Amino acid sequence: MTERERSLNDEILYAVEGGIATITLNRPQARNALTFAMYERIAEICRDPAAHGDPRVIVMTGAGEKAFGAGTDISQFRSFSTGEDALAYEGRIETVIGTIERCPVPTLAAISGAVTGGGASIALACDIRIATVTARFGFPIARTLGNCLSMENYARLYALLGPARVKDIVMTARLVEAEEGQRIGLYSELLPDHAALMARAGELAKTIAGHAPLTMRATKEAMRRLTGAAAEGLDGDDLVRLCYTSADFREGMEAFLGKRPPVWQGR
């Protein structure tokens, strides 16, 4: 079999051809915002690629040119009422992101447009990131929802960018433009447009697929262990509870869904 396609209500497209798998986040009308089911489908593939066409490398991308992934579908937060709801959510998402990191084959993120929130977390977990000149990366939660990142995601950012840049990006809630992203190490290459991006992703994937699988696997795991060491033994549950159970979080969520500016109270 040279090609397989699967979909989760058409929101996650999956194809394998010539040893290269492609996962496409396919909600362009919602800037590829992720539902829980979409997260879990990605984890299912990355947990056992041998059972999903046995690829040698996985390319992750978003449908269209406006967004790789714009984070978790915020309407899903309306059911949160306790700190345990928040911790369960962060734990659920971390299981997915950790599964991407532990994927036994190399992963390549091909990024066009916005890569924010949960989409940014997925991109960070990939082994290599390439992007178009329209890419904009960030976690703009300080001006949208008023929540925080998990300790594991802070650790990923910390390991890649260092503490000063993490604080700059999160505290200013700005989106990092493509050229700066390449300069600070988010992306290994920039491409002029989406067509060039996907062509280059195919070239890179073909190169990687032809290399020694155990070298790939050992290098991935070594980097994962080093990055994980930054968060080892650190408990951020109190920070998650503080933010997700606040009046500000509820206000941020309702303001975002209502397309109005939030009014922060610090409680």
XYZ file of N, CA, C and O in Angstrom, residues 19-127:
436
model
N 6.910 6.099 2.667
C 7.533 6.140 3.982
C 7.381 7.469 4.704
O 7.922 7.644 5.796
N 6.644 8.415 4.122
C 6.441 9.731 4.726
C 4.967 9.909 5.052
O 4.106 9.807 4.175
N 4.674 10.170 6.334
C 3.298 10.418 6.762
C 3.058 11.922 6.841
O 3.965 12.691 7.156
N 1.830 12.324 6.567
C 1.433 13.719 6.730
C 0.174 13.793 7.577
O -0.841 13.160 7.242
N 0.262 14.525 8.686
C -0.892 14.824 9.524
C -1.285 16.271 9.230
O -0.464 17.181 9.392
N -2.535 16.492 8.823
C -3.005 17.841 8.522
C -4.139 18.220 9.446
O -5.173 17.538 9.497
N -3.952 19.303 10.209
C -5.032 19.876 10.995
C -5.969 20.569 10.002
O -5.554 21.504 9.311
N -7.216 20.120 9.950
C -8.083 20.511 8.840
C -9.359 21.213 9.314
O -10.472 20.766 9.051
N -9.166 22.328 10.003
C -10.296 23.210 10.346
C -9.939 24.633 9.926
O -9.880 25.542 10.760
N -9.678 24.865 8.654
C -9.215 26.198 8.243
C -10.203 27.305 8.578
O -9.799 28.454 8.810
N -11.502 26.982 8.628
C -12.501 27.988 8.958
C -12.357 28.469 10.400
O -12.831 29.555 10.755
N -11.696 27.676 11.250
C -11.454 28.031 12.650
C -9.958 28.190 12.909
O -9.496 28.007 14.028
N -9.199 28.522 11.876
C -7.746 28.675 11.960
C -7.094 27.424 12.554
O -6.120 27.486 13.273
N -7.699 26.285 12.246
C -7.193 24.978 12.688
C -7.116 24.841 14.204
O -6.238 24.151 14.735
N -8.034 25.517 14.911
C -8.137 25.321 16.361
C -8.447 23.858 16.637
O -9.183 23.202 15.902
N -7.879 23.336 17.733
C -7.945 21.903 18.007
C -9.046 21.554 18.998
O -9.163 22.177 20.057
N -9.823 20.543 18.670
C -10.735 19.944 19.631
C -9.983 18.839 20.373
O -8.914 18.396 19.948
N -10.557 18.371 21.481
C -9.920 17.282 22.215
C -9.773 16.043 21.332
O -8.767 15.337 21.388
N -10.777 15.781 20.505
C -10.714 14.611 19.637
C -9.564 14.724 18.642
O -8.912 13.717 18.312
N -9.286 15.940 18.169
C -8.163 16.136 17.240
C -6.836 15.867 17.939
O -5.957 15.191 17.392
N -6.677 16.400 19.157
C -5.461 16.116 19.925
C -5.252 14.613 20.058
O -4.145 14.088 19.872
N -6.325 13.922 20.423
C -6.196 12.491 20.702
C -5.895 11.685 19.439
O -5.188 10.670 19.495
N -6.398 12.138 18.303
C -6.084 11.446 17.043
C -4.599 11.585 16.701
O -3.953 10.629 16.273
N -4.051 12.792 16.915
C -2.619 13.000 16.684
C -1.800 12.082 17.594
O -0.841 11.439 17.155
N -2.200 12.003 18.868
C -1.479 11.143 19.814
C -1.564 9.679 19.408
O -0.575 8.941 19.513
N -2.720 9.258 18.932
C -2.901 7.862 18.509
C -1.919 7.498 17.397
O -1.304 6.425 17.424
N -1.741 8.403 16.447
C -0.819 8.140 15.336
C 0.625 8.128 15.838
O 1.406 7.232 15.504
N 0.976 9.140 16.642
C 2.367 9.268 17.096
C 2.751 8.184 18.101
O 3.924 7.825 18.192
N 1.785 7.669 18.823
C 2.080 6.621 19.803
C 2.506 5.328 19.119
O 3.362 4.600 19.621
N 1.927 5.045 17.955
C 2.211 3.781 17.277
C 2.188 3.978 15.767
O 1.282 3.503 15.073
N 3.189 4.674 15.230
C 3.195 4.895 13.785
C 3.267 3.603 12.977
O 2.770 3.551 11.847
N 3.852 2.552 13.548
C 3.935 1.277 12.830
C 2.549 0.744 12.486
O 2.364 0.068 11.474
N 1.558 1.049 13.327
C 0.192 0.604 13.083
C -0.577 1.560 12.181
O -1.745 1.322 11.879
N 0.086 2.632 11.771
C -0.566 3.638 10.926
C 0.251 3.863 9.655
O 0.679 4.970 9.337
N 0.505 2.783 8.953
C 1.220 2.856 7.688
C 2.724 2.729 7.801
O 3.432 2.753 6.797
N 3.245 2.617 9.047
C 4.678 2.407 9.297
C 5.580 3.426 8.596
O 6.524 3.057 7.886
N 5.338 4.743 8.796
C 6.192 5.749 8.158
C 7.561 5.825 8.814
O 7.742 5.425 9.971
N 8.525 6.392 8.121
C 9.859 6.641 8.669
C 9.986 8.069 9.210
O 10.931 8.384 9.933
N 9.036 8.930 8.841
C 9.025 10.316 9.306
C 7.593 10.824 9.204
O 6.823 10.367 8.358
N 7.227 11.751 10.095
C 5.879 12.327 10.091
C 5.980 13.835 9.903
O 6.698 14.523 10.651
N 5.264 14.370 8.927
C 5.154 15.811 8.703
C 3.821 16.267 9.279
O 2.775 15.664 9.000
N 3.839 17.315 10.095
C 2.607 17.896 10.624
C 2.433 19.285 10.039
O 3.376 20.079 9.993
N 1.206 19.591 9.609
C 0.937 20.892 9.020
C -0.520 21.258 9.242
O -1.307 20.463 9.774
N -0.887 22.477 8.849
C -2.260 22.929 8.951
C -2.830 23.196 7.573
O -2.108 23.587 6.654
N -4.123 22.979 7.431
C -4.777 23.241 6.153
C -4.819 24.740 5.875
O -5.072 25.538 6.776
N -4.553 25.119 4.633
C -4.574 26.523 4.268
C -3.297 27.238 4.639
O -2.347 26.631 5.141
N -3.280 28.544 4.423
C -2.071 29.336 4.638
C -2.170 30.269 5.839
O -1.190 30.910 6.193
N -3.350 30.339 6.484
C -3.541 31.323 7.550
C -3.083 30.839 8.915
O -2.773 31.648 9.785
N -3.056 29.515 9.116
C -2.692 29.012 10.442
C -2.198 27.579 10.375
O -2.769 26.753 9.653
N -1.147 27.296 11.136
C -0.749 25.922 11.418
C -1.747 25.341 12.409
O -2.328 24.286 12.203
N -1.921 26.050 13.509
C -2.881 25.667 14.532
C -3.036 26.805 15.509
O -2.043 27.354 15.986
N -4.285 27.175 15.793
C -4.538 28.355 16.627
C -4.900 27.985 18.056
O -5.569 28.744 18.743
N -4.482 26.822 18.508
C -4.703 26.455 19.894
C -5.976 25.654 20.097
O -6.663 25.258 19.158
N -6.310 25.438 21.366
C -7.489 24.667 21.720
C -8.749 25.470 21.438
O -8.795 26.675 21.676
N -9.780 24.792 20.935
C -11.075 25.420 20.718
C -11.596 25.910 22.070
O -11.924 25.122 22.954
N -11.658 27.223 22.243
C -11.908 27.820 23.552
C -13.297 27.503 24.094
O -13.500 27.469 25.311
N -14.246 27.229 23.235
C -15.592 26.917 23.717
C -15.597 25.694 24.631
O -16.494 25.537 25.468
N -14.564 24.851 24.510
C -14.497 23.653 25.345
C -14.188 23.975 26.808
O -14.389 23.134 27.691
N -13.713 25.196 27.100
C -13.383 25.571 28.469
C -14.619 25.964 29.281
O -14.527 26.110 30.498
N -15.748 26.159 28.647
C -16.924 26.643 29.357
C -17.408 25.672 30.431
O -18.087 26.069 31.367
N -17.046 24.406 30.293
C -17.482 23.409 31.276
C -16.599 23.381 32.514
O -16.921 22.695 33.488
N -15.484 24.125 32.525
C -14.582 24.121 33.671
C -15.235 24.826 34.862
O -15.783 25.915 34.728
N -15.133 24.200 36.049
C -15.660 24.845 37.253
C -14.732 24.716 38.453
O -14.888 25.439 39.436
N -13.752 23.817 38.387
C -12.853 23.594 39.524
C -11.402 23.533 39.058
O -11.120 23.401 37.869
N -10.512 23.606 40.048
C -9.097 23.457 39.745
C -8.777 22.094 39.173
O -7.874 21.952 38.339
N -9.528 21.087 39.605
C -9.301 19.737 39.084
C -9.645 19.656 37.602
O -9.007 18.910 36.856
N -10.650 20.423 37.164
C -10.967 20.463 35.728
C -9.766 20.985 34.946
O -9.416 20.457 33.883
N -9.143 22.030 35.480
C -7.982 22.628 34.808
C -6.809 21.665 34.781
O -6.133 21.510 33.752
N -6.548 21.014 35.912
C -5.433 20.071 35.973
C -5.674 18.876 35.056
O -4.745 18.380 34.409
N -6.932 18.426 34.989
C -7.248 17.306 34.092
C -7.025 17.714 32.643
O -6.501 16.927 31.841
N -7.400 18.947 32.302
C -7.182 19.423 30.933
C -5.697 19.485 30.614
O -5.251 18.960 29.573
N -4.917 20.130 31.484
C -3.481 20.250 31.221
C -2.832 18.876 31.167
O -1.942 18.627 30.340
N -3.263 17.962 32.041
C -2.716 16.607 32.008
C -3.063 15.887 30.717
O -2.228 15.181 30.141
N -4.280 16.094 30.252
C -4.731 15.450 29.017
C -3.928 15.959 27.820
O -3.480 15.177 26.983
N -3.742 17.275 27.765
C -2.995 17.852 26.650
C -1.516 17.470 26.751
O -0.873 17.169 25.735
N -0.969 17.445 27.953
C 0.441 17.078 28.107
C 0.680 15.638 27.679
O 1.737 15.321 27.124
N -0.284 14.764 27.901
C -0.151 13.391 27.415
C 0.026 13.374 25.905
O 0.848 12.631 25.358
N -0.743 14.228 25.214
C -0.639 14.316 23.753
C 0.718 14.877 23.334
O 1.409 14.311 22.485
N 1.115 16.005 23.946
C 2.370 16.648 23.568
C 3.546 15.728 23.891
O 4.489 15.596 23.102
N 3.484 15.075 25.045
C 4.536 14.127 25.401
C 4.605 12.951 24.444
O 5.693 12.444 24.147
N 3.453 12.521 23.949
C 3.427 11.426 22.975
C 4.090 11.842 21.668
O 4.800 11.048 21.029
N 3.867 13.082 21.243
C 4.545 13.588 20.043
C 6.057 13.575 20.261
O 6.822 13.149 19.392
N 6.500 14.050 21.436
C 7.939 14.044 21.732
C 8.511 12.639 21.718
O 9.648 12.423 21.286
N 7.743 11.679 22.226
C 8.227 10.296 22.331
C 7.999 9.498 21.057
O 8.373 8.313 21.010
N 7.388 10.072 20.064
C 7.129 9.353 18.815
C 8.417 8.692 18.331
O 9.468 9.349 18.250
N 8.396 7.414 18.002
C 9.632 6.711 17.652
C 10.224 7.105 16.302
O 11.333 6.681 15.983
N 9.500 7.901 15.515
C 10.063 8.371 14.245
C 10.155 9.898 14.279
O 9.427 10.560 15.030
N 11.052 10.492 13.499
C 11.197 11.945 13.487
C 9.916 12.656 13.061
O 9.153 12.160 12.234
N 9.701 13.837 13.647
C 8.535 14.652 13.322
C 8.991 16.018 12.821
O 9.918 16.613 13.367
N 8.321 16.504 11.799
C 8.660 17.772 11.160
C 7.414 18.632 11.091
O 6.395 18.207 10.527
N 7.456 19.831 11.676
C 6.334 20.761 11.600
C 6.558 21.713 10.439
O 7.598 22.377 10.364
N 5.580 21.772 9.526
C 5.612 22.686 8.388
C 4.562 23.765 8.651
O 3.366 23.487 8.610
N 5.017 24.980 8.918
C 4.170 26.014 9.515
C 3.927 27.177 8.571
O 4.873 27.805 8.083
N 2.640 27.461 8.331
C 2.232 28.681 7.644
C 1.323 29.466 8.581
O 0.455 28.887 9.237
N 1.496 30.776 8.648
C 0.588 31.617 9.412
C 0.712 31.437 10.911
O 1.786 31.158 11.447
N -0.417 31.581 11.615
C -0.432 31.578 13.076
C -0.112 30.204 13.639
O -0.641 29.192 13.189
N 0.767 30.194 14.627
C 1.065 28.967 15.372
C 1.050 29.364 16.843
O 2.034 29.870 17.383
N -0.105 29.185 17.477
C -0.339 29.737 18.811
C -0.949 28.684 19.728
O -1.531 27.700 19.274
N -0.834 28.938 21.047
C -1.466 28.072 22.031
C -1.110 26.616 21.848
O 0.058 26.241 21.737
N -2.147 25.769 21.788
C -1.915 24.337 21.611
C -1.214 24.008 20.312
O -0.451 23.043 20.244
N -1.455 24.806 19.271
C -0.728 24.605 18.019
C 0.755 24.844 18.189
O 1.592 24.116 17.639
N 1.104 25.877 18.981
C 2.506 26.156 19.267
C 3.126 25.034 20.099
O 4.289 24.673 19.902
N 2.343 24.480 21.025
C 2.852 23.365 21.831
C 3.169 22.157 20.958
O 4.187 21.486 21.155
N 2.304 21.868 19.984
C 2.557 20.759 19.058
C 3.821 21.033 18.255
O 4.680 20.154 18.096
N 3.957 22.252 17.758
C 5.143 22.595 16.967
C 6.413 22.465 17.799
O 7.440 21.978 17.306
N 6.368 22.899 19.061
C 7.538 22.792 19.937
C 7.942 21.336 20.163
O 9.125 21.036 20.336
N 6.951 20.443 20.180
C 7.241 19.032 20.433
C 7.820 18.329 19.217
O 8.380 17.236 19.353
N 7.688 18.935 18.039
C 8.252 18.326 16.839
C 9.773 18.493 16.824
O 10.324 19.429 17.420
N 10.445 17.615 16.120
C 11.901 17.611 16.110
C 12.488 18.747 15.274
O 13.512 19.324 15.632
